[in-house]
Amino acid sequence: QQQVKQSPQSLIVQKGGISIINCAYENTAFDYFPWYQQFPGKGPALLIAIRPDVSEKKEGRFTISFNKSAKQFSLHIMDSQPGDSATYFCAASTGYSSASKIIFGSGTRLSIRP
Amino acid sequence: GAGVSQSPSNKVTEKGKDVELRCDPISGHTALYWYRQRLGQGLEFLIYFQGNSAPDKSGLPSDRFSAERTGESVSTLTIQRTQQEDSAVYLCASRGGNRVVYEQYFGPGTRLTVT
């Protein structure tokens, strides 16, 4: 019940296309859903996060779509660029306003072809 | 400091030696995590400290691994009698906030190579 399932494991998208990464969870107590971006040789960096009281959050070319009833959330990268090539991790935790334990998905390696 | 810092950035050690990895979290962050990331793999949770609560050690792979944290400051991860399979990047992260949202930030990692 604590797991966050992420798919696909790897993804190749043409430059200018839309990259979509999906995550699903079981624990309905989760109320904070961040996404992290990791470049080779670097630690993961917080990219964007959402709470379940909204269905969508957009920051630039990055959008999180959230479906509370289906217990799923996804990251959409619009107009994908080669610089977006990285590994993306979704995550979830209980206690939005607390430092409770964050559970990570298994990661998606995204490659954007020029 | 401005972010999570880790030292050393790289560590090469001989099999059987002990190593100690250090993490300095963001000031004021009550939660601190250690993860292991093997080449091309995901984040493997090791241990979680939250304030004064007993740490969650459920991810430690063997009794050769241990971690300490002094209050809400620096943490050290110790690996005793290192094995070649311990070679990985060890990432530290801290989480805290302003009572509105608590965000987690990662350090740059320590790359451990056991020869």
Coordinates of N, CA and C in Angstrom, one line a residue:
Chain A
Q1 N 0.8 -1.2 0.0 CA 0.0 0.0 0.0 C 0.9 1.3 0.0
Q2 N 2.1 1.1 0.4 CA 3.0 2.3 0.4 C 3.7 2.5 -0.9
Q3 N 3.5 1.6 -1.9 CA 4.2 1.7 -3.1 C 3.7 2.8 -4.1
V4 N 4.6 3.3 -4.9 CA 4.2 4.2 -6.0 C 4.7 3.5 -7.3
K5 N 3.8 3.2 -8.2 CA 4.2 2.4 -9.4 C 4.3 3.4 -10.5
Q6 N 5.5 3.4 -11.2 CA 5.8 4.3 -12.2 C 6.0 3.6 -13.6
S7 N 5.5 4.2 -14.6 CA 5.7 3.7 -16.0 C 5.7 4.8 -17.0
P8 N 6.4 4.6 -18.1 CA 7.2 3.4 -18.5 C 8.6 3.5 -17.8
Q9 N 9.4 2.5 -17.9 CA 10.7 2.4 -17.4 C 11.6 3.3 -18.2
S10 N 11.4 3.4 -19.5 CA 12.2 4.2 -20.4 C 11.3 4.7 -21.5
L11 N 11.6 5.9 -22.1 CA 10.8 6.6 -23.0 C 11.6 7.4 -24.0
I12 N 11.4 7.2 -25.3 CA 12.1 8.0 -26.3 C 11.0 8.8 -27.0
V13 N 11.3 10.1 -27.1 CA 10.3 11.1 -27.7 C 11.1 11.9 -28.7
Q14 N 10.5 12.3 -29.8 CA 11.1 13.2 -30.7 C 11.0 14.6 -30.2
K15 N 12.0 15.4 -30.5 CA 12.1 16.8 -30.2 C 10.8 17.5 -30.6
G16 N 10.2 18.2 -29.7 CA 8.9 18.9 -30.0 C 7.7 18.1 -29.6
G17 N 7.9 16.9 -29.3 CA 6.8 16.0 -28.9 C 6.4 16.2 -27.5
I18 N 5.4 15.4 -27.1 CA 4.9 15.4 -25.7 C 5.4 14.2 -25.0
S19 N 6.1 14.3 -23.9 CA 6.5 13.2 -23.1 C 5.5 13.0 -21.9
I20 N 5.1 11.8 -21.7 CA 4.1 11.5 -20.7 C 4.6 10.3 -19.8
I21 N 4.7 10.6 -18.5 CA 5.1 9.6 -17.5 C 4.0 9.4 -16.5
N22 N 3.7 8.2 -16.2 CA 2.5 7.9 -15.4 C 2.9 7.2 -14.0
C23 N 2.1 7.6 -13.0 CA 2.3 7.0 -11.7 C 1.0 6.6 -11.1
A24 N 1.0 5.6 -10.3 CA -0.2 5.1 -9.6 C 0.1 4.8 -8.1
Y25 N -0.8 5.0 -7.3 CA -0.6 4.8 -5.9 C -1.8 4.1 -5.2
E26 N -1.6 3.6 -4.1 CA -2.7 2.9 -3.4 C -3.2 3.6 -2.1
N27 N -2.2 4.2 -1.4 CA -2.5 4.8 -0.1 C -3.3 6.1 -0.3
T28 N -4.6 6.1 0.1 CA -5.4 7.3 -0.1 C -5.0 8.4 0.9
A29 N -4.2 8.1 1.8 CA -3.7 9.2 2.7 C -2.6 10.0 2.1
F30 N -2.0 9.6 1.0 CA -1.0 10.5 0.3 C -1.7 11.8 0.0
D31 N -1.0 12.9 0.3 CA -1.5 14.2 -0.1 C -0.5 15.2 -0.6
Y32 N 0.6 14.6 -1.1 CA 1.7 15.5 -1.6 C 2.4 14.6 -2.7
F33 N 2.4 15.1 -3.9 CA 2.9 14.3 -5.0 C 4.0 15.2 -5.8
P34 N 5.2 15.0 -5.5 CA 6.3 15.7 -6.2 C 6.9 14.9 -7.3
W35 N 7.5 15.6 -8.3 CA 8.2 15.0 -9.4 C 9.7 15.5 -9.3
Y36 N 10.6 14.6 -9.5 CA 12.0 14.9 -9.5 C 12.7 14.6 -10.8
Q37 N 13.6 15.4 -11.2 CA 14.4 15.3 -12.4 C 15.9 15.1 -12.1
Q38 N 16.5 14.0 -12.6 CA 17.8 13.7 -12.3 C 18.7 13.6 -13.6
F39 N 19.7 14.5 -13.7 CA 20.7 14.4 -14.8 C 21.8 13.5 -14.3
P40 N 22.5 12.9 -15.3 CA 23.6 12.0 -15.0 C 24.6 12.7 -14.1
G41 N 25.1 12.0 -13.0 CA 26.1 12.5 -12.1 C 25.6 13.6 -11.2
K42 N 24.3 13.8 -11.1 CA 23.7 14.8 -10.2 C 22.7 14.1 -9.3
G43 N 22.4 14.8 -8.2 CA 21.3 14.3 -7.4 C 20.0 14.7 -8.0
P44 N 18.9 14.0 -7.6 CA 17.6 14.4 -8.1 C 17.2 15.8 -7.7
A45 N 16.5 16.6 -8.5 CA 16.1 17.9 -8.2 C 14.6 18.0 -8.3
L46 N 14.0 18.7 -7.3 CA 12.6 18.9 -7.3 C 12.1 19.7 -8.5
L47 N 11.2 19.1 -9.3 CA 10.8 19.8 -10.5 C 9.4 20.5 -10.4
I48 N 8.5 19.8 -9.9 CA 7.1 20.3 -9.7 C 6.4 19.4 -8.8
A49 N 5.4 19.9 -8.1 CA 4.6 19.1 -7.1 C 3.1 19.5 -7.1
I50 N 2.3 18.6 -6.7 CA 0.9 18.9 -6.7 C 0.2 18.3 -5.4
R51 N -0.9 18.9 -5.0 CA -1.7 18.4 -3.9 C -3.0 17.9 -4.6
P52 N -3.7 16.9 -3.9 CA -4.8 16.3 -4.5 C -6.1 17.2 -4.6
D53 N -6.0 18.4 -4.1 CA -7.2 19.2 -4.2 C -7.3 20.0 -5.5
V54 N -6.3 19.8 -6.4 CA -6.4 20.3 -7.7 C -6.1 19.2 -8.7
S55 N -6.7 19.3 -9.9 CA -6.5 18.3 -10.9 C -5.3 18.5 -11.9
E56 N -4.8 19.7 -11.8 CA -3.7 20.0 -12.8 C -2.9 21.1 -12.2
K57 N -1.6 21.0 -12.5 CA -0.7 22.1 -12.1 C 0.4 22.2 -13.2
K58 N 0.5 23.5 -13.7 CA 1.4 23.7 -14.8 C 2.5 24.7 -14.4
E59 N 3.7 24.4 -14.8 CA 4.8 25.3 -14.6 C 5.7 25.2 -15.9
G60 N 5.5 26.2 -16.7 CA 6.2 26.3 -18.0 C 5.8 25.1 -18.9
R61 N 6.7 24.3 -19.4 CA 6.3 23.2 -20.2 C 6.0 21.9 -19.5
F62 N 6.1 22.0 -18.2 CA 5.8 20.8 -17.3 C 4.4 20.9 -16.7
T63 N 3.6 19.9 -16.8 CA 2.3 19.8 -16.2 C 2.1 18.5 -15.5
I64 N 1.5 18.6 -14.3 CA 1.1 17.4 -13.5 C -0.4 17.3 -13.7
S65 N -0.9 16.2 -14.1 CA -2.3 15.9 -14.1 C -2.6 14.9 -13.0
F66 N -3.7 15.2 -12.3 CA -3.9 14.3 -11.1 C -5.4 13.8 -11.2
N67 N -5.5 12.5 -11.0 CA -6.9 11.9 -11.0 C -7.1 11.2 -9.7
K68 N -7.7 11.9 -8.8 CA -7.8 11.3 -7.4 C -8.6 10.1 -7.3
S69 N -9.7 10.0 -8.1 CA -10.6 8.8 -8.1 C -9.8 7.6 -8.6
A70 N -9.0 7.8 -9.6 CA -8.2 6.6 -10.1 C -6.9 6.4 -9.4
K71 N -6.6 7.3 -8.5 CA -5.3 7.2 -7.8 C -4.1 7.2 -8.7
Q72 N -4.2 8.1 -9.7 CA -3.1 8.2 -10.7 C -2.7 9.6 -10.9
F73 N -1.4 9.8 -11.2 CA -1.0 11.2 -11.6 C 0.1 11.0 -12.6
S74 N 0.2 12.0 -13.4 CA 1.2 11.9 -14.6 C 1.9 13.3 -14.8
L75 N 3.0 13.1 -15.4 CA 3.9 14.3 -15.8 C 3.8 14.4 -17.3
H76 N 3.5 15.6 -17.8 CA 3.5 15.9 -19.2 C 4.5 16.9 -19.5
I77 N 5.4 16.6 -20.4 CA 6.4 17.6 -20.8 C 6.1 18.0 -22.3
M78 N 5.6 19.2 -22.4 CA 5.2 19.7 -23.7 C 6.5 20.2 -24.5
D79 N 6.4 20.1 -25.8 CA 7.5 20.6 -26.7 C 8.8 20.1 -26.1
S80 N 8.9 18.8 -26.0 CA 10.1 18.2 -25.4 C 11.4 18.6 -26.1
Q81 N 12.4 18.9 -25.3 CA 13.7 19.3 -25.8 C 14.8 18.3 -25.4
P82 N 15.9 18.3 -26.2 CA 17.0 17.4 -25.9 C 17.5 17.6 -24.4
G83 N 17.4 18.8 -24.0 CA 17.9 19.2 -22.6 C 17.0 18.6 -21.5
D84 N 15.8 18.0 -21.9 CA 14.9 17.4 -21.0 C 15.3 15.9 -20.8
S85 N 16.2 15.4 -21.5 CA 16.7 14.1 -21.4 C 17.3 13.9 -20.0
A86 N 16.7 13.0 -19.2 CA 17.0 12.8 -17.8 C 16.2 11.6 -17.3
T87 N 16.4 11.3 -16.0 CA 15.6 10.3 -15.4 C 14.6 11.1 -14.5
Y88 N 13.3 10.7 -14.6 CA 12.3 11.4 -13.8 C 11.7 10.4 -12.8
F89 N 11.5 10.9 -11.6 CA 11.0 10.1 -10.5 C 9.7 10.8 -10.0
C90 N 8.6 10.0 -9.9 CA 7.5 10.5 -9.2 C 7.6 10.1 -7.7
A91 N 6.8 10.7 -6.8 CA 6.9 10.4 -5.4 C 5.5 10.8 -4.8
A92 N 5.4 10.3 -3.5 CA 4.2 10.6 -2.8 C 4.5 10.5 -1.3
S93 N 3.7 11.3 -0.6 CA 3.8 11.2 0.9 C 2.5 11.7 1.6
T94 N 2.4 11.3 2.8 CA 1.3 11.8 3.6 C 1.8 13.0 4.4
G95 N 0.9 13.8 4.8 CA 1.3 15.0 5.6 C 2.0 16.1 4.7
Y96 N 1.2 16.7 3.9 CA 1.7 17.8 3.0 C 2.5 18.8 3.8
S97 N 2.0 19.2 5.0 CA 2.7 20.2 5.8 C 3.4 19.5 6.9
S98 N 4.2 18.6 6.5 CA 5.1 17.9 7.5 C 6.2 17.3 6.8
A99 N 7.2 16.8 7.5 CA 8.4 16.2 6.9 C 8.3 14.7 6.9
S100 N 7.1 14.2 6.6 CA 6.9 12.7 6.7 C 7.6 12.0 5.5
K101 N 7.7 10.7 5.6 CA 8.5 10.0 4.7 C 7.9 10.0 3.2
I102 N 8.8 10.2 2.3 CA 8.4 10.3 0.9 C 8.7 8.9 0.2
I103 N 7.8 8.4 -0.5 CA 7.9 7.2 -1.3 C 8.1 7.5 -2.7
F104 N 9.2 6.9 -3.3 CA 9.5 7.2 -4.7 C 9.1 6.1 -5.6
G105 N 8.8 6.4 -6.9 CA 8.6 5.5 -7.9 C 10.0 5.0 -8.4
S106 N 9.9 4.1 -9.3 CA 11.2 3.4 -9.8 C 11.9 4.2 -10.8
G107 N 11.3 5.3 -11.4 CA 12.1 6.1 -12.3 C 11.8 5.8 -13.7
T108 N 11.9 6.9 -14.6 CA 11.7 6.7 -16.0 C 12.9 7.5 -16.7
R109 N 13.6 6.7 -17.5 CA 14.7 7.3 -18.3 C 14.1 7.9 -19.6
L110 N 14.1 9.2 -19.7 CA 13.6 9.9 -20.9 C 14.7 10.3 -21.8
S111 N 14.6 10.0 -23.1 CA 15.5 10.4 -24.1 C 14.8 11.2 -25.1
I112 N 15.2 12.4 -25.4 CA 14.6 13.2 -26.5 C 15.5 13.2 -27.7
R113 N 15.0 12.7 -28.8 CA 15.8 12.7 -30.0 C 15.7 14.0 -30.8
P114 N 16.9 14.5 -31.2 CA 16.9 15.8 -31.9 C 16.2 15.7 -33.3
Chain B
G1 N 23.5 26.3 5.2 CA 23.9 26.6 3.9 C 22.7 26.6 3.0
A2 N 22.9 26.8 1.7 CA 21.8 27.0 0.7 C 21.2 25.7 0.3
G3 N 21.9 24.6 0.4 CA 21.4 23.3 0.0 C 22.0 22.2 0.8
V4 N 21.7 21.0 0.4 CA 22.2 19.8 1.1 C 23.6 19.5 0.6
S5 N 24.6 19.4 1.5 CA 25.9 19.1 1.0 C 26.4 17.7 1.5
Q6 N 27.2 17.1 0.7 CA 27.7 15.8 1.1 C 29.2 15.7 0.9
S7 N 29.8 14.9 1.7 CA 31.3 14.7 1.5 C 31.7 13.3 2.0
P8 N 32.7 12.8 1.3 CA 33.4 13.3 0.1 C 32.5 13.2 -1.1
S9 N 32.9 13.8 -2.2 CA 32.1 13.7 -3.4 C 32.4 12.3 -4.1
N10 N 33.6 11.9 -3.9 CA 34.1 10.6 -4.4 C 34.9 9.9 -3.4
K11 N 34.7 8.6 -3.3 CA 35.5 7.8 -2.3 C 35.8 6.4 -3.0
V12 N 37.1 6.2 -3.0 CA 37.6 4.9 -3.5 C 38.2 4.1 -2.3
T13 N 37.7 2.9 -2.1 CA 38.2 2.2 -0.9 C 38.5 0.7 -1.3
E14 N 39.3 0.1 -0.5 CA 39.6 -1.3 -0.8 C 38.5 -2.2 -0.1
K15 N 38.2 -3.3 -0.7 CA 37.3 -4.2 -0.1 C 37.7 -4.6 1.4
G16 N 36.8 -4.5 2.3 CA 37.0 -4.9 3.7 C 37.3 -3.7 4.6
K17 N 37.5 -2.5 4.0 CA 37.7 -1.3 4.7 C 36.4 -0.7 5.1
D18 N 36.4 0.1 6.2 CA 35.2 0.9 6.6 C 35.2 2.2 6.0
V19 N 34.0 2.7 5.6 CA 33.9 4.1 5.1 C 32.9 4.9 5.9
E20 N 33.0 6.2 5.9 CA 32.1 7.1 6.5 C 31.7 8.2 5.6
L21 N 30.4 8.3 5.3 CA 29.9 9.4 4.4 C 29.2 10.4 5.2
R22 N 29.3 11.6 4.8 CA 28.7 12.7 5.6 C 27.7 13.5 4.9
C23 N 26.7 13.9 5.6 CA 25.6 14.7 5.0 C 25.3 15.9 5.9
D24 N 25.3 17.1 5.3 CA 24.9 18.3 6.0 C 23.5 18.8 5.4
P25 N 22.5 18.6 6.1 CA 21.2 19.0 5.6 C 20.9 20.5 5.6
I26 N 19.9 20.9 4.9 CA 19.5 22.3 5.0 C 19.1 22.6 6.4
S27 N 19.5 23.8 6.8 CA 19.3 24.2 8.2 C 17.8 24.3 8.5
G28 N 17.4 23.7 9.6 CA 16.0 23.7 10.0 C 15.1 22.5 9.5
H29 N 15.7 21.7 8.6 CA 15.0 20.6 8.1 C 15.0 19.5 9.1
T30 N 13.8 19.0 9.5 CA 13.7 18.0 10.5 C 13.9 16.6 10.0
A31 N 13.7 16.4 8.7 CA 13.8 15.0 8.2 C 15.0 14.9 7.3
L32 N 15.6 13.7 7.4 CA 16.9 13.4 6.7 C 16.8 12.0 6.2
Y33 N 17.2 11.8 4.9 CA 17.1 10.5 4.3 C 18.5 10.1 3.7
W34 N 18.7 8.8 3.7 CA 19.8 8.3 2.9 C 19.3 7.3 1.9
Y35 N 19.8 7.4 0.7 CA 19.4 6.5 -0.4 C 20.7 6.0 -1.1
R36 N 20.5 4.8 -1.7 CA 21.6 4.3 -2.5 C 21.1 4.2 -4.0
Q37 N 22.0 4.6 -4.9 CA 21.6 4.5 -6.3 C 22.7 3.8 -7.1
R38 N 22.4 2.6 -7.5 CA 23.4 1.9 -8.4 C 23.3 2.5 -9.8
L39 N 24.3 2.3 -10.5 CA 24.4 2.9 -11.9 C 23.2 2.6 -12.7
G40 N 22.5 3.6 -13.2 CA 21.4 3.4 -14.1 C 20.1 2.9 -13.4
Q41 N 20.2 2.9 -12.0 CA 19.0 2.3 -11.3 C 18.2 3.4 -10.5
G42 N 17.2 3.0 -9.9 CA 16.4 3.9 -9.1 C 17.0 4.2 -7.7
L43 N 16.1 4.9 -6.9 CA 16.5 5.3 -5.6 C 16.2 4.2 -4.6
E44 N 17.2 3.6 -3.9 CA 17.0 2.6 -2.9 C 17.0 3.2 -1.5
F45 N 15.9 3.3 -0.9 CA 15.8 3.9 0.4 C 16.6 3.1 1.4
L46 N 17.4 3.8 2.3 CA 18.2 3.2 3.3 C 17.7 3.4 4.7
I47 N 17.6 4.7 5.0 CA 17.3 5.1 6.4 C 16.7 6.5 6.4
Y48 N 15.8 6.7 7.4 CA 15.1 8.0 7.5 C 15.1 8.5 8.9
F49 N 15.5 9.7 9.1 CA 15.5 10.3 10.5 C 14.4 11.4 10.4
Q50 N 13.6 11.5 11.5 CA 12.6 12.5 11.6 C 12.6 13.1 13.0
G51 N 13.2 14.3 13.2 CA 13.2 14.9 14.5 C 13.8 14.0 15.5
N52 N 13.1 13.9 16.6 CA 13.6 13.1 17.7 C 13.1 11.7 17.7
S53 N 12.3 11.3 16.7 CA 11.7 10.0 16.6 C 12.8 8.9 16.3
A54 N 12.5 7.7 16.7 CA 13.5 6.6 16.3 C 13.6 6.5 14.8
P55 N 14.8 6.4 14.3 CA 14.9 6.3 12.8 C 14.3 5.1 12.2
D56 N 13.8 5.3 11.0 CA 13.3 4.2 10.2 C 14.5 3.5 9.5
K57 N 14.9 2.4 10.0 CA 16.1 1.7 9.4 C 15.7 0.6 8.5
S58 N 14.5 0.5 8.0 CA 14.0 -0.6 7.3 C 14.7 -0.9 6.0
G59 N 15.3 0.1 5.4 CA 16.0 -0.1 4.2 C 17.5 -0.5 4.2
L60 N 18.0 -0.5 5.4 CA 19.4 -0.9 5.5 C 19.6 -2.3 5.0
P61 N 20.5 -2.6 4.1 CA 20.6 -3.9 3.5 C 21.3 -4.9 4.3
S62 N 22.1 -4.5 5.3 CA 22.8 -5.5 6.2 C 23.2 -4.8 7.4
D63 N 23.7 -5.5 8.4 CA 24.2 -4.9 9.6 C 25.5 -4.2 9.4
R64 N 26.1 -4.3 8.2 CA 27.3 -3.6 8.0 C 27.0 -2.1 7.8
F65 N 25.8 -1.8 7.6 CA 25.4 -0.4 7.3 C 24.8 0.2 8.6
S66 N 25.2 1.4 8.9 CA 24.6 2.1 10.1 C 24.6 3.6 9.8
A67 N 23.8 4.4 10.5 CA 23.8 5.8 10.3 C 23.4 6.5 11.6
E68 N 24.0 7.6 11.8 CA 23.7 8.4 13.0 C 23.3 9.8 12.5
R69 N 22.6 10.5 13.4 CA 22.3 11.9 13.1 C 22.3 12.6 14.5
T70 N 23.0 13.7 14.5 CA 23.0 14.5 15.7 C 22.0 15.6 15.7
G71 N 20.9 15.4 16.5 CA 19.8 16.3 16.6 C 19.2 16.5 15.2
E72 N 19.1 17.7 14.7 CA 18.6 18.0 13.4 C 19.7 18.5 12.5
S73 N 20.9 18.1 12.7 CA 22.0 18.5 11.9 C 22.7 17.4 11.1
V74 N 24.0 17.4 11.1 CA 24.7 16.5 10.3 C 24.4 15.0 10.5
S75 N 24.5 14.2 9.5 CA 24.4 12.8 9.6 C 25.6 12.1 8.9
T76 N 25.9 10.9 9.5 CA 27.0 10.1 8.9 C 26.4 8.7 8.6
L77 N 26.7 8.2 7.4 CA 26.4 6.8 7.0 C 27.7 6.1 7.1
T78 N 27.7 5.0 7.8 CA 28.9 4.2 7.9 C 28.7 2.8 7.3
I79 N 29.6 2.4 6.5 CA 29.6 1.1 5.9 C 30.9 0.3 6.4
Q80 N 30.6 -0.7 7.1 CA 31.8 -1.5 7.6 C 32.1 -2.7 6.7
R81 N 33.4 -3.0 6.6 CA 33.8 -4.2 5.8 C 33.2 -4.1 4.4
T82 N 33.5 -3.0 3.7 CA 32.9 -2.8 2.4 C 33.1 -4.0 1.5
Q83 N 32.1 -4.2 0.6 CA 32.1 -5.2 -0.4 C 32.0 -4.5 -1.8
Q84 N 32.3 -5.2 -2.8 CA 32.2 -4.6 -4.1 C 30.8 -4.2 -4.5
E85 N 29.8 -5.0 -4.0 CA 28.4 -4.7 -4.3 C 28.0 -3.4 -3.6
D86 N 28.8 -2.8 -2.7 CA 28.4 -1.6 -2.1 C 28.7 -0.4 -3.0
S87 N 29.4 -0.6 -4.1 CA 29.8 0.5 -5.0 C 28.5 1.1 -5.6
A88 N 28.3 2.3 -5.4 CA 27.1 3.1 -5.8 C 27.3 4.5 -5.4
V89 N 26.3 5.3 -5.8 CA 26.2 6.7 -5.4 C 25.3 6.7 -4.1
Y90 N 25.7 7.3 -3.1 CA 24.9 7.4 -1.9 C 24.4 8.9 -1.8
L91 N 23.1 9.0 -1.8 CA 22.4 10.3 -1.8 C 21.8 10.6 -0.5
C92 N 22.0 11.8 0.0 CA 21.3 12.3 1.2 C 20.3 13.3 0.8
A93 N 19.2 13.4 1.5 CA 18.1 14.4 1.2 C 17.6 14.9 2.5
S94 N 17.2 16.1 2.6 CA 16.5 16.6 3.8 C 15.2 17.2 3.4
R95 N 14.3 17.2 4.3 CA 12.9 17.7 4.1 C 12.5 18.6 5.2
G96 N 11.9 19.7 4.9 CA 11.4 20.6 5.9 C 10.6 21.7 5.2
G97 N 10.2 22.7 5.9 CA 9.4 23.7 5.2 C 9.0 24.8 6.2
N98 N 8.0 25.6 5.7 CA 7.6 26.8 6.4 C 6.2 26.6 6.9
R99 N 5.8 25.4 7.2 CA 4.5 25.0 7.8 C 3.4 25.1 6.7
V100 N 3.8 25.5 5.5 CA 2.8 25.5 4.4 C 3.0 24.3 3.5
V101 N 4.3 24.2 3.1 CA 4.6 23.0 2.3 C 6.0 22.6 2.7
Y102 N 6.2 21.3 2.8 CA 7.4 20.7 3.2 C 8.0 20.0 1.9
E103 N 9.1 20.6 1.4 CA 9.8 20.0 0.2 C 11.0 19.3 0.6
Q104 N 11.4 18.3 -0.2 CA 12.6 17.5 0.0 C 13.6 17.9 -1.1
Y105 N 14.8 18.0 -0.6 CA 15.9 18.4 -1.5 C 17.1 17.4 -1.3
F106 N 17.7 17.1 -2.4 CA 18.8 16.1 -2.4 C 20.2 16.8 -2.5
G107 N 21.1 16.1 -1.9 CA 22.5 16.5 -2.1 C 23.1 16.0 -3.4
P108 N 24.3 16.3 -3.7 CA 24.9 15.8 -5.0 C 25.3 14.4 -5.0
G109 N 25.4 13.8 -3.8 CA 25.8 12.4 -3.7 C 27.3 12.2 -3.4
T110 N 27.5 11.0 -2.9 CA 28.9 10.5 -2.8 C 29.0 9.3 -3.6
R111 N 30.0 9.3 -4.6 CA 30.2 8.1 -5.4 C 31.2 7.2 -4.7
L112 N 30.8 6.0 -4.3 CA 31.6 5.1 -3.6 C 32.0 4.0 -4.5
T113 N 33.3 3.8 -4.6 CA 33.9 2.7 -5.4 C 34.7 1.8 -4.5
V114 N 34.3 0.5 -4.5 CA 35.0 -0.5 -3.7 C 35.8 -1.4 -4.6
T115 N 37.1 -1.4 -4.4 CA 38.0 -2.1 -5.4 C 38.4 -3.5 -4.8

